[in-house]
Amino acid sequence: MYLDLDTATDFKRSLFNAIVAPRPIGWISTVSADGRVNLAPFSHFNLVSTAPPVVMFSCNAPDDREVKDTIANVRATGEFVTNLVTWDLREQMNLSSFNAPHGTDEFKIAGLEKAASRKVRPPRVAASPACMECQLLQIINIDPVGPGDTFSNVVFGRVVALHLDDQFIEPSGRFDVVRTRPLTRLGGNQYASTGPIVELGRPNPPRA
């Protein structure tokens, strides 16, 4: 199969989500200028750099408003928190993706306890073993260019604080990914966690 995306119009766009997989899930908590809390998962999420620590997430425009509450809140306050989704939190994450009316507190829908952040206003998911407090760096708008395209926002944030569950910190200081069992997104409605783990040291040329 070959698809020329300049001319193909009837292919399933979900192909991209299945090809670029697995993807980490950014469980993003925000707060509006008037104090209303929002929590939503985004599977277009990743780490951009570690020095400085920067993360990104993106989302398409919703059908019922100009932008999703998450984007509106980040624009208004310049802050957000990423909360690691584990395998054990998969049902709560899914509940928080509910297409709720504007201003709804998804923490309540998912039955999740809030925990206070230190340097930003949005609360954290108390049950998450790793949360990153972030300050907005930049929002890039991606305009639709062809049939079927939608308007998208890409958010970049600098991590200014970390909250880690001590039980997942190894004596070496590493974060134990195996025991944490992070949830990842595949194609369609498919999710998975970590499978077999191998360590591959980066090959370096011999020194003269």
PDB file of C-alpha atoms in Angstrom:
ATOM      1  CA  MET A   1       0.000   0.000   0.000  1.00  0.00           C
ATOM      2  CA  TYR A   2       1.152   3.508  -0.838  1.00  0.00           C
ATOM      3  CA  LEU A   3      -0.646   6.674   0.263  1.00  0.00           C
ATOM      4  CA  ASP A   4       0.084  10.107  -1.178  1.00  0.00           C
ATOM      5  CA  LEU A   5      -1.322  12.350   1.543  1.00  0.00           C
ATOM      6  CA  ASP A   6      -1.669  15.247  -0.877  1.00  0.00           C
ATOM      7  CA  THR A   7      -4.277  13.298  -2.832  1.00  0.00           C
ATOM      8  CA  ALA A   8      -5.563  10.517  -0.552  1.00  0.00           C
ATOM      9  CA  THR A   9      -8.767  11.510   1.241  1.00  0.00           C
ATOM     10  CA  ASP A  10     -10.439   8.266   2.289  1.00  0.00           C
ATOM     11  CA  PHE A  11      -7.746   6.614   4.434  1.00  0.00           C
ATOM     12  CA  LYS A  12      -8.210   6.050   8.173  1.00  0.00           C
ATOM     13  CA  ARG A  13      -6.378   8.752  10.090  1.00  0.00           C
ATOM     14  CA  SER A  14      -6.192   6.390  13.063  1.00  0.00           C
ATOM     15  CA  LEU A  15      -3.346   4.716  11.148  1.00  0.00           C
ATOM     16  CA  PHE A  16      -0.988   7.354  12.522  1.00  0.00           C
ATOM     17  CA  ASN A  17      -1.875   6.506  16.115  1.00  0.00           C
ATOM     18  CA  ALA A  18      -1.221   2.814  15.474  1.00  0.00           C
ATOM     19  CA  ILE A  19       2.080   3.443  13.698  1.00  0.00           C
ATOM     20  CA  VAL A  20       3.483   5.907  16.243  1.00  0.00           C
ATOM     21  CA  ALA A  21       2.951   3.619  19.212  1.00  0.00           C
ATOM     22  CA  PRO A  22       3.177   3.092  22.071  1.00  0.00           C
ATOM     23  CA  ARG A  23       2.763   6.695  23.202  1.00  0.00           C
ATOM     24  CA  PRO A  24       2.962   7.985  26.767  1.00  0.00           C
ATOM     25  CA  ILE A  25      -0.177   9.632  28.097  1.00  0.00           C
ATOM     26  CA  GLY A  26      -0.056  13.179  29.371  1.00  0.00           C
ATOM     27  CA  TRP A  27      -2.654  13.403  32.126  1.00  0.00           C
ATOM     28  CA  ILE A  28      -2.840  17.178  32.269  1.00  0.00           C
ATOM     29  CA  SER A  29      -4.379  19.072  35.177  1.00  0.00           C
ATOM     30  CA  THR A  30      -5.085  22.783  34.823  1.00  0.00           C
ATOM     31  CA  VAL A  31      -7.096  25.498  36.509  1.00  0.00           C
ATOM     32  CA  SER A  32      -8.996  28.383  34.939  1.00  0.00           C
ATOM     33  CA  ALA A  33      -8.472  32.027  35.827  1.00  0.00           C
ATOM     34  CA  ASP A  34     -11.533  31.853  38.090  1.00  0.00           C
ATOM     35  CA  GLY A  35     -10.363  28.680  39.845  1.00  0.00           C
ATOM     36  CA  ARG A  36     -12.202  25.852  38.041  1.00  0.00           C
ATOM     37  CA  VAL A  37     -10.118  22.678  37.860  1.00  0.00           C
ATOM     38  CA  ASN A  38      -9.797  20.498  34.758  1.00  0.00           C
ATOM     39  CA  LEU A  39      -8.165  17.109  34.168  1.00  0.00           C
ATOM     40  CA  ALA A  40      -7.770  15.484  30.744  1.00  0.00           C
ATOM     41  CA  PRO A  41      -5.576  12.805  29.116  1.00  0.00           C
ATOM     42  CA  PHE A  42      -3.626  13.464  25.918  1.00  0.00           C
ATOM     43  CA  SER A  43      -1.836  10.695  24.024  1.00  0.00           C
ATOM     44  CA  HIS A  44       0.082  13.198  21.904  1.00  0.00           C
ATOM     45  CA  PHE A  45       2.515  13.879  24.734  1.00  0.00           C
ATOM     46  CA  ASN A  46       6.241  13.495  25.297  1.00  0.00           C
ATOM     47  CA  LEU A  47       9.491  14.725  26.798  1.00  0.00           C
ATOM     48  CA  VAL A  48      11.295  17.242  24.596  1.00  0.00           C
ATOM     49  CA  SER A  49      14.522  17.769  26.541  1.00  0.00           C
ATOM     50  CA  THR A  50      16.024  17.196  29.985  1.00  0.00           C
ATOM     51  CA  ALA A  51      18.301  20.231  30.278  1.00  0.00           C
ATOM     52  CA  PRO A  52      16.224  22.305  30.554  1.00  0.00           C
ATOM     53  CA  PRO A  53      13.422  19.811  31.301  1.00  0.00           C
ATOM     54  CA  VAL A  54      10.655  20.464  28.754  1.00  0.00           C
ATOM     55  CA  VAL A  55       7.512  18.493  27.918  1.00  0.00           C
ATOM     56  CA  MET A  56       4.908  18.922  25.207  1.00  0.00           C
ATOM     57  CA  PHE A  57       1.343  17.874  24.521  1.00  0.00           C
ATOM     58  CA  SER A  58      -1.073  18.658  21.720  1.00  0.00           C
ATOM     59  CA  CYS A  59      -4.775  18.451  21.053  1.00  0.00           C
ATOM     60  CA  ASN A  60      -7.271  19.148  18.308  1.00  0.00           C
ATOM     61  CA  ALA A  61     -10.062  21.674  18.508  1.00  0.00           C
ATOM     62  CA  PRO A  62     -13.275  20.250  20.043  1.00  0.00           C
ATOM     63  CA  ASP A  63     -16.600  20.180  18.260  1.00  0.00           C
ATOM     64  CA  ASP A  64     -18.495  22.308  20.788  1.00  0.00           C
ATOM     65  CA  ARG A  65     -16.079  25.187  21.473  1.00  0.00           C
ATOM     66  CA  GLU A  66     -13.102  27.036  20.009  1.00  0.00           C
ATOM     67  CA  VAL A  67     -10.507  25.266  22.166  1.00  0.00           C
ATOM     68  CA  LYS A  68     -10.541  22.612  24.864  1.00  0.00           C
ATOM     69  CA  ASP A  69     -10.661  23.738  28.481  1.00  0.00           C
ATOM     70  CA  THR A  70      -7.086  22.543  28.967  1.00  0.00           C
ATOM     71  CA  ILE A  71      -5.762  24.925  26.305  1.00  0.00           C
ATOM     72  CA  ALA A  72      -7.918  27.817  27.500  1.00  0.00           C
ATOM     73  CA  ASN A  73      -6.692  27.320  31.064  1.00  0.00           C
ATOM     74  CA  VAL A  74      -3.032  27.106  30.082  1.00  0.00           C
ATOM     75  CA  ARG A  75      -3.360  30.293  28.067  1.00  0.00           C
ATOM     76  CA  ALA A  76      -5.044  32.064  30.971  1.00  0.00           C
ATOM     77  CA  THR A  77      -2.654  30.968  33.725  1.00  0.00           C
ATOM     78  CA  GLY A  78       0.536  29.822  32.004  1.00  0.00           C
ATOM     79  CA  GLU A  79       0.634  26.677  34.151  1.00  0.00           C
ATOM     80  CA  PHE A  80      -0.191  22.960  34.064  1.00  0.00           C
ATOM     81  CA  VAL A  81       0.733  19.679  35.750  1.00  0.00           C
ATOM     82  CA  THR A  82       1.450  16.336  34.092  1.00  0.00           C
ATOM     83  CA  ASN A  83       0.399  13.289  36.121  1.00  0.00           C
ATOM     84  CA  LEU A  84       1.839   9.872  35.260  1.00  0.00           C
ATOM     85  CA  VAL A  85      -0.885   7.368  34.353  1.00  0.00           C
ATOM     86  CA  THR A  86      -0.135   3.870  35.634  1.00  0.00           C
ATOM     87  CA  TRP A  87      -1.801   0.603  34.699  1.00  0.00           C
ATOM     88  CA  ASP A  88      -3.714   0.714  37.987  1.00  0.00           C
ATOM     89  CA  LEU A  89      -5.082   4.184  37.142  1.00  0.00           C
ATOM     90  CA  ARG A  90      -6.307   3.258  33.660  1.00  0.00           C
ATOM     91  CA  GLU A  91     -10.033   3.321  34.524  1.00  0.00           C
ATOM     92  CA  GLN A  92      -9.798   6.704  36.232  1.00  0.00           C
ATOM     93  CA  MET A  93      -7.861   8.093  33.287  1.00  0.00           C
ATOM     94  CA  ASN A  94     -10.528   6.839  30.906  1.00  0.00           C
ATOM     95  CA  LEU A  95     -13.297   8.407  33.000  1.00  0.00           C
ATOM     96  CA  SER A  96     -11.505  11.748  32.928  1.00  0.00           C
ATOM     97  CA  SER A  97     -11.622  11.706  29.113  1.00  0.00           C
ATOM     98  CA  PHE A  98     -15.420  12.078  29.267  1.00  0.00           C
ATOM     99  CA  ASN A  99     -16.668  14.842  26.963  1.00  0.00           C
ATOM    100  CA  ALA A 100     -18.043  16.865  29.845  1.00  0.00           C
ATOM    101  CA  PRO A 101     -19.608  20.344  29.675  1.00  0.00           C
ATOM    102  CA  HIS A 102     -17.342  23.387  29.967  1.00  0.00           C
ATOM    103  CA  GLY A 103     -16.123  23.935  33.522  1.00  0.00           C
ATOM    104  CA  THR A 104     -16.649  20.353  34.748  1.00  0.00           C
ATOM    105  CA  ASP A 105     -14.203  19.037  37.363  1.00  0.00           C
ATOM    106  CA  GLU A 106     -12.999  15.698  35.964  1.00  0.00           C
ATOM    107  CA  PHE A 107     -11.336  14.840  39.281  1.00  0.00           C
ATOM    108  CA  LYS A 108     -14.849  14.384  40.656  1.00  0.00           C
ATOM    109  CA  ILE A 109     -16.037  12.364  37.642  1.00  0.00           C
ATOM    110  CA  ALA A 110     -13.104   9.968  38.021  1.00  0.00           C
ATOM    111  CA  GLY A 111     -13.274   9.824  41.831  1.00  0.00           C
ATOM    112  CA  LEU A 112      -9.725  11.147  42.199  1.00  0.00           C
ATOM    113  CA  GLU A 113      -8.252  12.959  45.165  1.00  0.00           C
ATOM    114  CA  LYS A 114      -6.447  16.243  44.526  1.00  0.00           C
ATOM    115  CA  ALA A 115      -3.041  17.099  45.983  1.00  0.00           C
ATOM    116  CA  ALA A 116      -1.661  20.615  46.181  1.00  0.00           C
ATOM    117  CA  SER A 117       1.198  21.681  43.948  1.00  0.00           C
ATOM    118  CA  ARG A 118       4.030  23.865  45.248  1.00  0.00           C
ATOM    119  CA  LYS A 119       4.990  26.273  42.447  1.00  0.00           C
ATOM    120  CA  VAL A 120       1.904  26.270  40.205  1.00  0.00           C
ATOM    121  CA  ARG A 121      -1.824  26.574  40.884  1.00  0.00           C
ATOM    122  CA  PRO A 122      -3.251  23.416  39.243  1.00  0.00           C
ATOM    123  CA  PRO A 123      -3.601  20.481  41.643  1.00  0.00           C
ATOM    124  CA  ARG A 124      -1.961  17.097  41.163  1.00  0.00           C
ATOM    125  CA  VAL A 125      -3.518  13.645  40.971  1.00  0.00           C
ATOM    126  CA  ALA A 126      -2.718  12.388  44.467  1.00  0.00           C
ATOM    127  CA  ALA A 127      -2.622   8.742  43.360  1.00  0.00           C
ATOM    128  CA  SER A 128      -0.110   9.357  40.566  1.00  0.00           C
ATOM    129  CA  PRO A 129       3.450   8.274  41.432  1.00  0.00           C
ATOM    130  CA  ALA A 130       5.076  11.033  39.364  1.00  0.00           C
ATOM    131  CA  CYS A 131       3.809  14.549  38.745  1.00  0.00           C
ATOM    132  CA  MET A 132       5.581  17.414  37.007  1.00  0.00           C
ATOM    133  CA  GLU A 133       4.673  21.025  37.691  1.00  0.00           C
ATOM    134  CA  CYS A 134       5.087  23.026  34.473  1.00  0.00           C
ATOM    135  CA  GLN A 135       5.164  26.637  33.365  1.00  0.00           C
ATOM    136  CA  LEU A 136       4.151  27.516  29.825  1.00  0.00           C
ATOM    137  CA  LEU A 137       6.916  28.195  27.336  1.00  0.00           C
ATOM    138  CA  GLN A 138       5.018  28.417  24.068  1.00  0.00           C
ATOM    139  CA  ILE A 139       1.879  27.360  22.247  1.00  0.00           C
ATOM    140  CA  ILE A 140       2.220  26.633  18.544  1.00  0.00           C
ATOM    141  CA  ASN A 141      -0.913  26.606  16.395  1.00  0.00           C
ATOM    142  CA  ILE A 142      -1.162  24.119  13.532  1.00  0.00           C
ATOM    143  CA  ASP A 143      -3.672  25.216  10.915  1.00  0.00           C
ATOM    144  CA  PRO A 144      -5.650  22.723   8.804  1.00  0.00           C
ATOM    145  CA  VAL A 145      -4.317  22.431   5.258  1.00  0.00           C
ATOM    146  CA  GLY A 146      -6.648  19.945   3.621  1.00  0.00           C
ATOM    147  CA  PRO A 147      -9.968  18.076   3.817  1.00  0.00           C
ATOM    148  CA  GLY A 148     -10.462  16.332   7.135  1.00  0.00           C
ATOM    149  CA  ASP A 149      -7.796  18.358   8.928  1.00  0.00           C
ATOM    150  CA  THR A 150      -8.576  20.105  12.204  1.00  0.00           C
ATOM    151  CA  PHE A 151      -6.990  23.002  14.056  1.00  0.00           C
ATOM    152  CA  SER A 152      -4.417  21.860  16.634  1.00  0.00           C
ATOM    153  CA  ASN A 153      -2.508  23.420  19.516  1.00  0.00           C
ATOM    154  CA  VAL A 154       0.938  22.213  20.602  1.00  0.00           C
ATOM    155  CA  VAL A 155       1.884  23.227  24.151  1.00  0.00           C
ATOM    156  CA  PHE A 156       5.457  23.344  25.422  1.00  0.00           C
ATOM    157  CA  GLY A 157       6.082  23.639  29.150  1.00  0.00           C
ATOM    158  CA  ARG A 158       9.189  23.861  31.324  1.00  0.00           C
ATOM    159  CA  VAL A 159       9.185  21.501  34.300  1.00  0.00           C
ATOM    160  CA  VAL A 160       9.791  23.541  37.457  1.00  0.00           C
ATOM    161  CA  ALA A 161       9.085  20.923  40.148  1.00  0.00           C
ATOM    162  CA  LEU A 162       8.751  17.149  40.553  1.00  0.00           C
ATOM    163  CA  HIS A 163       6.655  15.055  42.932  1.00  0.00           C
ATOM    164  CA  LEU A 164       7.756  11.400  43.109  1.00  0.00           C
ATOM    165  CA  ASP A 165       6.459   8.492  45.169  1.00  0.00           C
ATOM    166  CA  ASP A 166       9.411   7.337  47.277  1.00  0.00           C
ATOM    167  CA  GLN A 167       8.545   3.653  46.859  1.00  0.00           C
ATOM    168  CA  PHE A 168       9.433   3.857  43.158  1.00  0.00           C
ATOM    169  CA  ILE A 169      12.834   5.510  43.639  1.00  0.00           C
ATOM    170  CA  GLU A 170      15.712   3.024  43.476  1.00  0.00           C
ATOM    171  CA  PRO A 171      18.787   3.388  45.736  1.00  0.00           C
ATOM    172  CA  SER A 172      20.683   4.610  42.660  1.00  0.00           C
ATOM    173  CA  GLY A 173      18.206   7.472  42.301  1.00  0.00           C
ATOM    174  CA  ARG A 174      16.570   6.031  39.167  1.00  0.00           C
ATOM    175  CA  PHE A 175      12.800   5.935  38.786  1.00  0.00           C
ATOM    176  CA  ASP A 176      11.565   2.326  38.658  1.00  0.00           C
ATOM    177  CA  VAL A 177       9.582   2.138  35.418  1.00  0.00           C
ATOM    178  CA  VAL A 178       9.030  -1.624  35.671  1.00  0.00           C
ATOM    179  CA  ARG A 179       7.216  -1.498  39.017  1.00  0.00           C
ATOM    180  CA  THR A 180       5.400   1.734  38.144  1.00  0.00           C
ATOM    181  CA  ARG A 181       3.837   0.122  35.046  1.00  0.00           C
ATOM    182  CA  PRO A 182       3.076   3.289  33.049  1.00  0.00           C
ATOM    183  CA  LEU A 183       0.047   3.108  30.766  1.00  0.00           C
ATOM    184  CA  THR A 184       0.628   3.747  27.076  1.00  0.00           C
ATOM    185  CA  ARG A 185      -1.719   4.420  24.177  1.00  0.00           C
ATOM    186  CA  LEU A 186      -1.758   2.321  21.015  1.00  0.00           C
ATOM    187  CA  GLY A 187      -4.124   2.489  18.031  1.00  0.00           C
ATOM    188  CA  GLY A 188      -7.876   2.900  18.420  1.00  0.00           C
ATOM    189  CA  ASN A 189      -9.002   2.163  21.978  1.00  0.00           C
ATOM    190  CA  GLN A 190      -6.005  -0.049  22.719  1.00  0.00           C
ATOM    191  CA  TYR A 191      -3.747   0.522  25.718  1.00  0.00           C
ATOM    192  CA  ALA A 192      -0.765  -1.351  27.130  1.00  0.00           C
ATOM    193  CA  SER A 193       1.910  -1.186  29.781  1.00  0.00           C
ATOM    194  CA  THR A 194       5.578  -2.128  29.770  1.00  0.00           C
ATOM    195  CA  GLY A 195       6.547  -5.471  28.274  1.00  0.00           C
ATOM    196  CA  PRO A 196       9.954  -7.187  28.365  1.00  0.00           C
ATOM    197  CA  ILE A 197      12.733  -4.822  29.422  1.00  0.00           C
ATOM    198  CA  VAL A 198      16.267  -4.920  28.045  1.00  0.00           C
ATOM    199  CA  GLU A 199      19.203  -2.586  28.608  1.00  0.00           C
ATOM    200  CA  LEU A 200      21.346  -1.683  25.597  1.00  0.00           C
ATOM    201  CA  GLY A 201      24.419   0.398  26.269  1.00  0.00           C
ATOM    202  CA  ARG A 202      25.127   2.964  23.592  1.00  0.00           C
ATOM    203  CA  PRO A 203      27.972   1.752  21.351  1.00  0.00           C
ATOM    204  CA  ASN A 204      30.968   4.068  21.329  1.00  0.00           C
ATOM    205  CA  PRO A 205      33.966   3.996  18.986  1.00  0.00           C
ATOM    206  CA  PRO A 206      37.173   2.678  20.569  1.00  0.00           C
ATOM    207  CA  ARG A 207      39.495   5.331  21.951  1.00  0.00           C
ATOM    208  CA  ALA A 208      42.833   5.737  20.253  1.00  0.00           C
TER     209      ALA A 208
END
